[in-house]
Short mmCIF file of C-alpha atoms in Angstrom, two decimals:
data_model
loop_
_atom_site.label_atom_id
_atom_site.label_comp_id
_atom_site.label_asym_id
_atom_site.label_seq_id
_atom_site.Cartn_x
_atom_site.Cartn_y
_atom_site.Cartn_z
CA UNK Z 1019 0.00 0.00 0.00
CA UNK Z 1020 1.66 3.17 -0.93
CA UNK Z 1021 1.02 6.58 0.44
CA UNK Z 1022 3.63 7.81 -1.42
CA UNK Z 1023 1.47 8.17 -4.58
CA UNK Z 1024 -0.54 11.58 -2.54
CA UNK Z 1025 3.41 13.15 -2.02
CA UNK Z 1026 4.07 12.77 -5.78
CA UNK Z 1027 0.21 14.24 -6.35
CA UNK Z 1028 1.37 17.29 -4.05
CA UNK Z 1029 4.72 17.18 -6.19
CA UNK Z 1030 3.57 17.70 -9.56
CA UNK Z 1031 1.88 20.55 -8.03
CA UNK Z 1032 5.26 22.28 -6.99
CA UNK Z 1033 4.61 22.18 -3.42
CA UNK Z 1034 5.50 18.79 -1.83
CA UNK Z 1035 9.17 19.80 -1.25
CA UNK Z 1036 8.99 20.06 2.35
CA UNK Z 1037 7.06 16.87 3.15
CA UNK Z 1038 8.22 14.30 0.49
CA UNK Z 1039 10.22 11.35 2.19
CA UNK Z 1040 13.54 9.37 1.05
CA UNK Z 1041 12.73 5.81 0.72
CA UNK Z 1042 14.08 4.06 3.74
CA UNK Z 1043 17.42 2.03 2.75
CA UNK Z 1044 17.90 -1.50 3.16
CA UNK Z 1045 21.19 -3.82 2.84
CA UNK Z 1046 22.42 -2.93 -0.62
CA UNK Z 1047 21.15 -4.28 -3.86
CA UNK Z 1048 22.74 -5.61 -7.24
CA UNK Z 1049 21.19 -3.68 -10.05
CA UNK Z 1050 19.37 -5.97 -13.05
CA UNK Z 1051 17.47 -4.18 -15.63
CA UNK Z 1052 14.32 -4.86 -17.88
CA UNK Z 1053 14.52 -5.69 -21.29
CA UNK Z 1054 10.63 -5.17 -21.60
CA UNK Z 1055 7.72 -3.89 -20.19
CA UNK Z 1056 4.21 -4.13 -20.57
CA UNK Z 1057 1.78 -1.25 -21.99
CA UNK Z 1058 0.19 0.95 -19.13
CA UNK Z 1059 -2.58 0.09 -17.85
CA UNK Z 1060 -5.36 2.22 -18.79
CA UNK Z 1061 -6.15 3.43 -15.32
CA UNK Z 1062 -3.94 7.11 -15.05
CA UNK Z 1063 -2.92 8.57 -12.06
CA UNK Z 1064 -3.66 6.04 -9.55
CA UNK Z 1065 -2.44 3.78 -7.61
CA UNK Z 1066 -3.87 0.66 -10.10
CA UNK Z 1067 -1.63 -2.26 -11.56
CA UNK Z 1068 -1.26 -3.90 -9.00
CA UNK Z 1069 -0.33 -7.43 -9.42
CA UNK Z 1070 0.70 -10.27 -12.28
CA UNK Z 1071 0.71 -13.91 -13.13
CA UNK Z 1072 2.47 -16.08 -15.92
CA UNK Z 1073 1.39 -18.97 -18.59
CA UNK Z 1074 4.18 -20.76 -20.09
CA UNK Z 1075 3.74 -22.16 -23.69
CA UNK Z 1076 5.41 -25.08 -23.37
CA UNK Z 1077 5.30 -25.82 -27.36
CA UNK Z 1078 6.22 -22.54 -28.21
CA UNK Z 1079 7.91 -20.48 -25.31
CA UNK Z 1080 8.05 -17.34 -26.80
CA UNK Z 1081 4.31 -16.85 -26.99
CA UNK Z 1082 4.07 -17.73 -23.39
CA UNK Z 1083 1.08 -14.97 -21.46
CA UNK Z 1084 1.11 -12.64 -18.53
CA UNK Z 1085 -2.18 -11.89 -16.86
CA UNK Z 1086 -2.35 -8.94 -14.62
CA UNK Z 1087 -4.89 -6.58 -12.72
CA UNK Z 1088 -5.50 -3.04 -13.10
CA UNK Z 1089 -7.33 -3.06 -9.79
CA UNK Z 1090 -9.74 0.35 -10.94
CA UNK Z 1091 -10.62 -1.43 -13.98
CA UNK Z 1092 -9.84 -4.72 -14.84
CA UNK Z 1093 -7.84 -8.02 -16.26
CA UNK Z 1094 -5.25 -7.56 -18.97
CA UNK Z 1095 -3.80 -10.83 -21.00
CA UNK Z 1096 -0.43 -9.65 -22.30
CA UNK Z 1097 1.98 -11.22 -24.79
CA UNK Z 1098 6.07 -11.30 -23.35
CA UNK Z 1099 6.58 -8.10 -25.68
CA UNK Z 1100 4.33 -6.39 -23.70
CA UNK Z 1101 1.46 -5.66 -25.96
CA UNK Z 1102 -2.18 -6.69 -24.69
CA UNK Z 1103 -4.00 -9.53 -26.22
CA UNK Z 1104 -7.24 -8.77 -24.46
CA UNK Z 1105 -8.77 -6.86 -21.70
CA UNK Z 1106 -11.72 -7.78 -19.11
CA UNK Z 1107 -13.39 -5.48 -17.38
CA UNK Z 1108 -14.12 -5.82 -13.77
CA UNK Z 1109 -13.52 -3.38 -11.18
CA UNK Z 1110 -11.87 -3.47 -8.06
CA UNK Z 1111 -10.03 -7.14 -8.75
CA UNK Z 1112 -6.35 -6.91 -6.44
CA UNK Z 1113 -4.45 -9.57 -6.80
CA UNK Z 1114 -4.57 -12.92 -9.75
CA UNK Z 1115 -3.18 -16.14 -10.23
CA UNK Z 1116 -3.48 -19.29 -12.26
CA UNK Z 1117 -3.04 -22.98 -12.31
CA UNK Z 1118 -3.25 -25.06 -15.56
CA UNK Z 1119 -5.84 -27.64 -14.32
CA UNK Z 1120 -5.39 -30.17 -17.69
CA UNK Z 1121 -8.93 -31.03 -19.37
CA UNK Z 1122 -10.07 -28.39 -17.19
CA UNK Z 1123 -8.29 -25.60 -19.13
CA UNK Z 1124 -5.99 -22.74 -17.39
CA UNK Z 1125 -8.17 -21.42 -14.61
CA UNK Z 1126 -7.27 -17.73 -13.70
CA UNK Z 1127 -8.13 -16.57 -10.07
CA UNK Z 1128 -8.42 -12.80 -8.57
CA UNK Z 1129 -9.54 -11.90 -5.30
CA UNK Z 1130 -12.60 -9.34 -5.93
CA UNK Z 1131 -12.71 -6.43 -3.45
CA UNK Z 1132 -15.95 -4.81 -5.08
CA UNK Z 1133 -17.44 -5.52 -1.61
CA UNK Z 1134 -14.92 -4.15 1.47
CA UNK Z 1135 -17.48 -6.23 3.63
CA UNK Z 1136 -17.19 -9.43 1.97
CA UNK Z 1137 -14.58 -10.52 0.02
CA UNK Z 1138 -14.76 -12.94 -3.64
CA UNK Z 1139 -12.99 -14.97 -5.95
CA UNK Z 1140 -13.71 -14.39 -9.48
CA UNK Z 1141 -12.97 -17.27 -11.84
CA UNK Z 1142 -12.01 -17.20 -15.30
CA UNK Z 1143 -10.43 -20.06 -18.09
CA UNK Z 1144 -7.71 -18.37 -20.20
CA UNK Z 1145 -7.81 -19.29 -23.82
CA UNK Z 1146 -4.70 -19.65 -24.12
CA UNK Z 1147 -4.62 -19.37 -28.20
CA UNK Z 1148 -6.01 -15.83 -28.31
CA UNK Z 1149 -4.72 -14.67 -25.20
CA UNK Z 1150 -8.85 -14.07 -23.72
CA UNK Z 1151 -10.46 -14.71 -20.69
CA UNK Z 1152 -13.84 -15.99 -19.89
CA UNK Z 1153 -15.85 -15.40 -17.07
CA UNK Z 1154 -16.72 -18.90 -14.83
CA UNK Z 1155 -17.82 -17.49 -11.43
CA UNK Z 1156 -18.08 -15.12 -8.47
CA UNK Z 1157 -17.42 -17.38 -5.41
CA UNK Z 1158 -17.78 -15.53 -2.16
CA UNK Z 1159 -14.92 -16.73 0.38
CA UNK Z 1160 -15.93 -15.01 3.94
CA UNK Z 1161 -16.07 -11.51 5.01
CA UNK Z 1162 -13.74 -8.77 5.16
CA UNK Z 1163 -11.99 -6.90 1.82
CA UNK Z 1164 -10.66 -9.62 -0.51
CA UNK Z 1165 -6.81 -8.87 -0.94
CA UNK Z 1166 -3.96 -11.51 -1.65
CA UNK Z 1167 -4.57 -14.30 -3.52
CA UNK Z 1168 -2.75 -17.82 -4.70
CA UNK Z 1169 -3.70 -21.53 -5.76
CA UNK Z 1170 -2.24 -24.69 -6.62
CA UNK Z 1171 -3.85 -27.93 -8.09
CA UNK Z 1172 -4.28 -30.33 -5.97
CA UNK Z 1173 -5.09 -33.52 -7.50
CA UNK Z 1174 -7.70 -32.72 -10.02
CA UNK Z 1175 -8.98 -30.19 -7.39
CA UNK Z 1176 -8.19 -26.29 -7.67
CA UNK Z 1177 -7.15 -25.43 -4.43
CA UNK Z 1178 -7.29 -21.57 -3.66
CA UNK Z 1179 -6.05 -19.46 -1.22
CA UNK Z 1180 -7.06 -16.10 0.01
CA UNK Z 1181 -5.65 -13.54 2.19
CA UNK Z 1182 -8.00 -10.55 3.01
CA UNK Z 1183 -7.06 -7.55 4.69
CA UNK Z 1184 -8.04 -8.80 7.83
CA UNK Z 1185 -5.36 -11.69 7.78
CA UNK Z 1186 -7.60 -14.46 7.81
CA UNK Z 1187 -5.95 -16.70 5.78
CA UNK Z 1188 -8.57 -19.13 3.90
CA UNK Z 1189 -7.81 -22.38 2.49
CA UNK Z 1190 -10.44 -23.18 -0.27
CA UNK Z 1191 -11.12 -25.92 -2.45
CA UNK Z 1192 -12.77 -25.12 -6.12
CA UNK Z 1193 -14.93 -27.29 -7.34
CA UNK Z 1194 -14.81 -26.55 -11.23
CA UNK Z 1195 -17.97 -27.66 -13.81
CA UNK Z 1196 -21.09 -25.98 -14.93
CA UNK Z 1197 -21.63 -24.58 -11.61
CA UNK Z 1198 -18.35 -23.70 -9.57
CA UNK Z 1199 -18.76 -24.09 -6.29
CA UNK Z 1200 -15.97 -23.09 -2.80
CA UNK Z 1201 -15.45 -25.04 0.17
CA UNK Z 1202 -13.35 -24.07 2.80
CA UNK Z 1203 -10.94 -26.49 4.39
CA UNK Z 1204 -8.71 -24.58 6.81
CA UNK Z 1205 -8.92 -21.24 8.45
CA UNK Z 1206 -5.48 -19.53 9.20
CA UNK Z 1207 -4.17 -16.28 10.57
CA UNK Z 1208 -1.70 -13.51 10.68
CA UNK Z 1209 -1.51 -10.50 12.92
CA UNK Z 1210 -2.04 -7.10 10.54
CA UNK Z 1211 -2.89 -6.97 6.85
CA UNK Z 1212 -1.47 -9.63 4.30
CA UNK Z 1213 -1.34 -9.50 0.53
CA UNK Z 1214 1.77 -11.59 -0.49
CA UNK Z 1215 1.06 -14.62 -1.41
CA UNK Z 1216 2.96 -18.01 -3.08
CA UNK Z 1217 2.31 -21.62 -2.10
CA UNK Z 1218 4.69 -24.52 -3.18
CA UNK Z 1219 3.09 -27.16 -5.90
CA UNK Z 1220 5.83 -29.55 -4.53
CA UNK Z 1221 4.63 -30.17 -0.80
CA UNK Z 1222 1.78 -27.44 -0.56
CA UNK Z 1223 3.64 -25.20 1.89
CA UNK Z 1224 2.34 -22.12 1.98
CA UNK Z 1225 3.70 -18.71 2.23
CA UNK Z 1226 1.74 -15.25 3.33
CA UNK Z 1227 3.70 -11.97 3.31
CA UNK Z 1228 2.06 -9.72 6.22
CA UNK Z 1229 3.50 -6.35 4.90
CA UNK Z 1230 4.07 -4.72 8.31
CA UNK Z 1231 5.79 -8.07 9.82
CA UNK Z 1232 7.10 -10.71 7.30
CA UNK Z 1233 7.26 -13.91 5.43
CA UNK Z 1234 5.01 -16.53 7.53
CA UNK Z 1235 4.83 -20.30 6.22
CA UNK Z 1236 2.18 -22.89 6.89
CA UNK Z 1237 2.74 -26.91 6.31
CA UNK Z 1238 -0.17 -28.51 4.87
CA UNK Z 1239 -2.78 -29.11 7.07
CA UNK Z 1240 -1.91 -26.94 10.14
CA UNK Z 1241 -3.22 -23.48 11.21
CA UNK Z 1242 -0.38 -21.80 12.80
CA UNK Z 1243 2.33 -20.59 10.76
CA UNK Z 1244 5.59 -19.57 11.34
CA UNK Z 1245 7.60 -16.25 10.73
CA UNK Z 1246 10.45 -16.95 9.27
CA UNK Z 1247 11.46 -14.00 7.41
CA UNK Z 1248 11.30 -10.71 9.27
CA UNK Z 1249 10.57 -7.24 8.27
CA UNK Z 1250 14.04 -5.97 9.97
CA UNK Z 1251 14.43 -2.72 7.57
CA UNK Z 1252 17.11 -4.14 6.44
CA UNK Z 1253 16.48 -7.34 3.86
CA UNK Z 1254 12.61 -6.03 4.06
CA UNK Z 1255 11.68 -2.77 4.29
CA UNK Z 1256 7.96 -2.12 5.10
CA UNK Z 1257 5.81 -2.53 3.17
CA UNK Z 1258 6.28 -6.04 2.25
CA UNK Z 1259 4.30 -7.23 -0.97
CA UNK Z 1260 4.60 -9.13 -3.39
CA UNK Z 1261 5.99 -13.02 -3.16
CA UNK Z 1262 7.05 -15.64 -6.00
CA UNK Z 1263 8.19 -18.99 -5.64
CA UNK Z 1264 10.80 -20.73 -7.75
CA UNK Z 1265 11.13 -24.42 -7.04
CA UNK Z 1266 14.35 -26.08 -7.84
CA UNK Z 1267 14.70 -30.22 -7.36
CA UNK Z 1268 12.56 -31.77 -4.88
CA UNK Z 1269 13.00 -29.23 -1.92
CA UNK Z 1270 15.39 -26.11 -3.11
CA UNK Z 1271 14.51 -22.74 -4.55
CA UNK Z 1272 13.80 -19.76 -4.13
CA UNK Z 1273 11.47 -17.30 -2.59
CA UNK Z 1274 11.13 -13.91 -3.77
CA UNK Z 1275 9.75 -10.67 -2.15
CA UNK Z 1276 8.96 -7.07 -3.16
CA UNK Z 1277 10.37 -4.83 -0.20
CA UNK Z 1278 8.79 -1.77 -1.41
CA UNK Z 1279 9.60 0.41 1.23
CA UNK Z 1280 13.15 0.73 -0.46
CA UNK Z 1281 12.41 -0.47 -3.85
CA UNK Z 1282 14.22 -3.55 -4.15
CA UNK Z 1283 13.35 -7.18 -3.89
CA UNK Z 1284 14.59 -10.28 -1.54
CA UNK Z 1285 15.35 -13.87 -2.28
CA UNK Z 1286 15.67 -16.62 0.22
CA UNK Z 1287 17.27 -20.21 -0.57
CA UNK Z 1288 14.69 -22.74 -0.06
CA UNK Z 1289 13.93 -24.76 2.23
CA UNK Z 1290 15.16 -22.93 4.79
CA UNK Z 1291 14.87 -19.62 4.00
CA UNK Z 1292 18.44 -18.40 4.14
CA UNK Z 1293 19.02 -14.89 2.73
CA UNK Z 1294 20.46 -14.89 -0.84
CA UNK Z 1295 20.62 -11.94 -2.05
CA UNK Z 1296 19.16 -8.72 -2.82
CA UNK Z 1297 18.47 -6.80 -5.84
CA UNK Z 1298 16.44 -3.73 -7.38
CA UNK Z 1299 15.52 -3.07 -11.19
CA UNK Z 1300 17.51 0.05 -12.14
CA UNK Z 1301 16.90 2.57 -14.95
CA UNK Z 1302 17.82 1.53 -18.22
CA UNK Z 1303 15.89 1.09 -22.08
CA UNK Z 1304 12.92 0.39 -19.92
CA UNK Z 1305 13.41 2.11 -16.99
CA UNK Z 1306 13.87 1.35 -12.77
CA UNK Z 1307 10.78 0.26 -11.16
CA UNK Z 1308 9.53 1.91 -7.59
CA UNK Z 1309 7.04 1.10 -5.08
CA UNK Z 1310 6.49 -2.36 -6.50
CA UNK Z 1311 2.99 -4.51 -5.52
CA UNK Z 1312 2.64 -7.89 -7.31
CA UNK Z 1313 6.04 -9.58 -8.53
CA UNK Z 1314 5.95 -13.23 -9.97
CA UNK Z 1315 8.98 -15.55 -11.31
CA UNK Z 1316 9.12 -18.50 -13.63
CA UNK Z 1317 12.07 -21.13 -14.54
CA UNK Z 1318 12.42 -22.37 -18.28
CA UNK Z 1319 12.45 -21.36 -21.21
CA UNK Z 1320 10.66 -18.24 -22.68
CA UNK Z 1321 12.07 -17.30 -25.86
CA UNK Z 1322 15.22 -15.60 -27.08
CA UNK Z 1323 14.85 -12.51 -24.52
CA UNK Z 1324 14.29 -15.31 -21.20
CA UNK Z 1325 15.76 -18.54 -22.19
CA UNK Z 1326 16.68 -18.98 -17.91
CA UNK Z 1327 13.27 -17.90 -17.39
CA UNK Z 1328 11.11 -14.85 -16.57
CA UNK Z 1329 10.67 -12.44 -13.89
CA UNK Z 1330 7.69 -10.05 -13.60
CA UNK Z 1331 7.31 -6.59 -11.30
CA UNK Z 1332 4.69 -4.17 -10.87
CA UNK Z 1333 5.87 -0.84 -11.43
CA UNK Z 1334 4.44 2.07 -8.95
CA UNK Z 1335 5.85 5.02 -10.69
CA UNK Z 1336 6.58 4.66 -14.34
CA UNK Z 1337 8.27 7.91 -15.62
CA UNK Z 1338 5.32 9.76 -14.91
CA UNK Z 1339 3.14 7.29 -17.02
CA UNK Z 1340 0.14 5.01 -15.79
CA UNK Z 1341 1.71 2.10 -14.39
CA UNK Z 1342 2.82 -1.19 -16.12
CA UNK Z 1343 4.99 -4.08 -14.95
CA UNK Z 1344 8.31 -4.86 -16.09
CA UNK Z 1345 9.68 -7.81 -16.99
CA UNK Z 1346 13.26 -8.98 -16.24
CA UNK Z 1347 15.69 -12.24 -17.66
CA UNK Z 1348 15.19 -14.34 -14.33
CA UNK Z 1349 18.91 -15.68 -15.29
CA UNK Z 1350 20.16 -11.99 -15.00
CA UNK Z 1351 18.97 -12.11 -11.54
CA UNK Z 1352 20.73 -14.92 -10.42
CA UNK Z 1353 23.50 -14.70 -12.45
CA UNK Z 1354 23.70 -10.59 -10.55
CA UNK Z 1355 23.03 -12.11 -7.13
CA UNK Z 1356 25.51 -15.25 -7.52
CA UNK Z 1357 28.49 -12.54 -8.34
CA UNK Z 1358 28.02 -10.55 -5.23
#
């Protein structure tokens, strides 16, 4: 969340000199740099993209699909050069994911906050040819304002999981067909306001960023998690946002995380959540990014630009433009980190 965006209102006005704030500064960070970026989204002046997920065309990598939210206005299906393939309308949706459920199609999820009182999953298959989505469902999933959001199959269930403002964390299994249906399985908590969040298809672990505190994980089946990577102002700088997952082998990985409050991003080794580095996306062709919500990473191969893979951040500021996400050769990062 980013009151920053009312000091750079006040700025463009000429007056904001004596209350704008530096941006708190963590351990330092390699620089990496984007090699594309998406269009704006069409939402100007706002705080609005927000958040982004990835489809990788196995058969032909290059025309592999980002879906993203403009949370004022809608979903956008993107190609990796950044130009949109389609846009659904539908305000008010935070955060999305996906999971390629087989027969079932590619399922896209986003938690709708239309409601602040009670919070909803909207459901959507991706055509994955023509790069458009089509409205399934609106499941409601509890009250409070619908906020972070991330799934895994399960199975040939769709299990979802949501994390509204209120840090109840809900565990909840989709039920896919000509009706949709949501049952919860497993309650959860944190202390103060989530949004990050990244669960492992491997063993189902599941990690919540609460932006004020940290990285908590839950092991399947239980209901109190652990915090095992702190906000310190140091590795994380408040707010915490975004996280992305990375598996590696049976166990190993990494875990990523948007420390906005200093404009850079975390990884941890996996499974044990050792630091490993730290990094921020500065200016270049395609410019730095700032105040960054949703991030999301993916291993393999995605054409000539990301044959090591992709990584994807929302940018906050944008050169003065409506905001977009760039996109970053997730081999860059870790060849940058691993030379530290």
């Amino acid at each position: 969340m980013r009151g920053e965006f009312q000091i750079f209102a006040l700025a463009s006005l000429g007056i904001a000199a004596a209350c704008a704030t530096v941006p708190a500064a963590g351990d330092p960070a390699v620089p990496v740099f984007a090699v594309a970026e998406t269009v704006p989204v069409v939402t100007t002046n706002e705080d609005a993209a927000d958040d982004p997920a990835i489809w990788r065309n196995a058969a032909s990598p290059a025309d592999s699909l980002i879906v993203a939210t403009d949370k004022k206005a809608g979903l956008y299906v993107y190609g990796l050069d950044g130009k949109v393939k389609s846009f659904s309308e539908h305000p008010a949706l935070n955060n999305v994911d996906l999971v390629d459920m087989g027969e079932a199609g590619v399922i896209v999820f986003a938690s709708d906050r239309s409601d602040l009182a009670s919070a909803r999953i909207v459901l959507y298959r991706l055509d994955t040819a023509k790069g458009a989505l089509t409205e399934l469902a609106r499941l409601a999933t509890g009250p409070g304002e619908a906020y972070g959001i991330c799934g895994t199959r399960r199975g040939d269930k769709l299990v979802v999981y949501t994390a509204p403002k209120s840090g109840r964390i809900g565990e909840w299994e989709i039920a896919l067909g000509d009706t949709p249906r949501a049952r919860e399985l497993r309650t959860m908590q944190v202390p103060s306001q989530p949004e990050g969040c990244a669960v492992d298809h491997r063993s189902g672990m599941l990690y919540i960023g609460e932006e004020a505190g940290g990285v908590w994980r839950f092991a399947p089946g239980t209901v109190t998690g652990e915090l095992v990577a702190a906000v310190d102002g140091r590795k994380l700088v408040a707010d915490l946002e975004g996280l992305a997952l990375v598996p590696e082998g049976s166990t190993g990985g990494w875990l990523y995380a948007s420390s906005q409050g200093d404009n850079t991003y975390m990884r941890y080794a996996l499974p044990d959540m050792a630091p490993a580095g730290r990094f921020r996306i500065a200016e270049g062709r395609f410019g730095s990014t700032e105040e960054t919500d949703g991030i999301e990473a993916m291993r393999g191969d995605f054409g000539p630009s990301f044959p090591g893979g992709l990584f994807i951040a929302q940018d906050g500021i944008n050169d003065g433009k409506a905001q977009n996400f760039k996109l970053v050769p997730l081999g860059a990062i870790e060849e940058a980190l691993a030379a530290e």
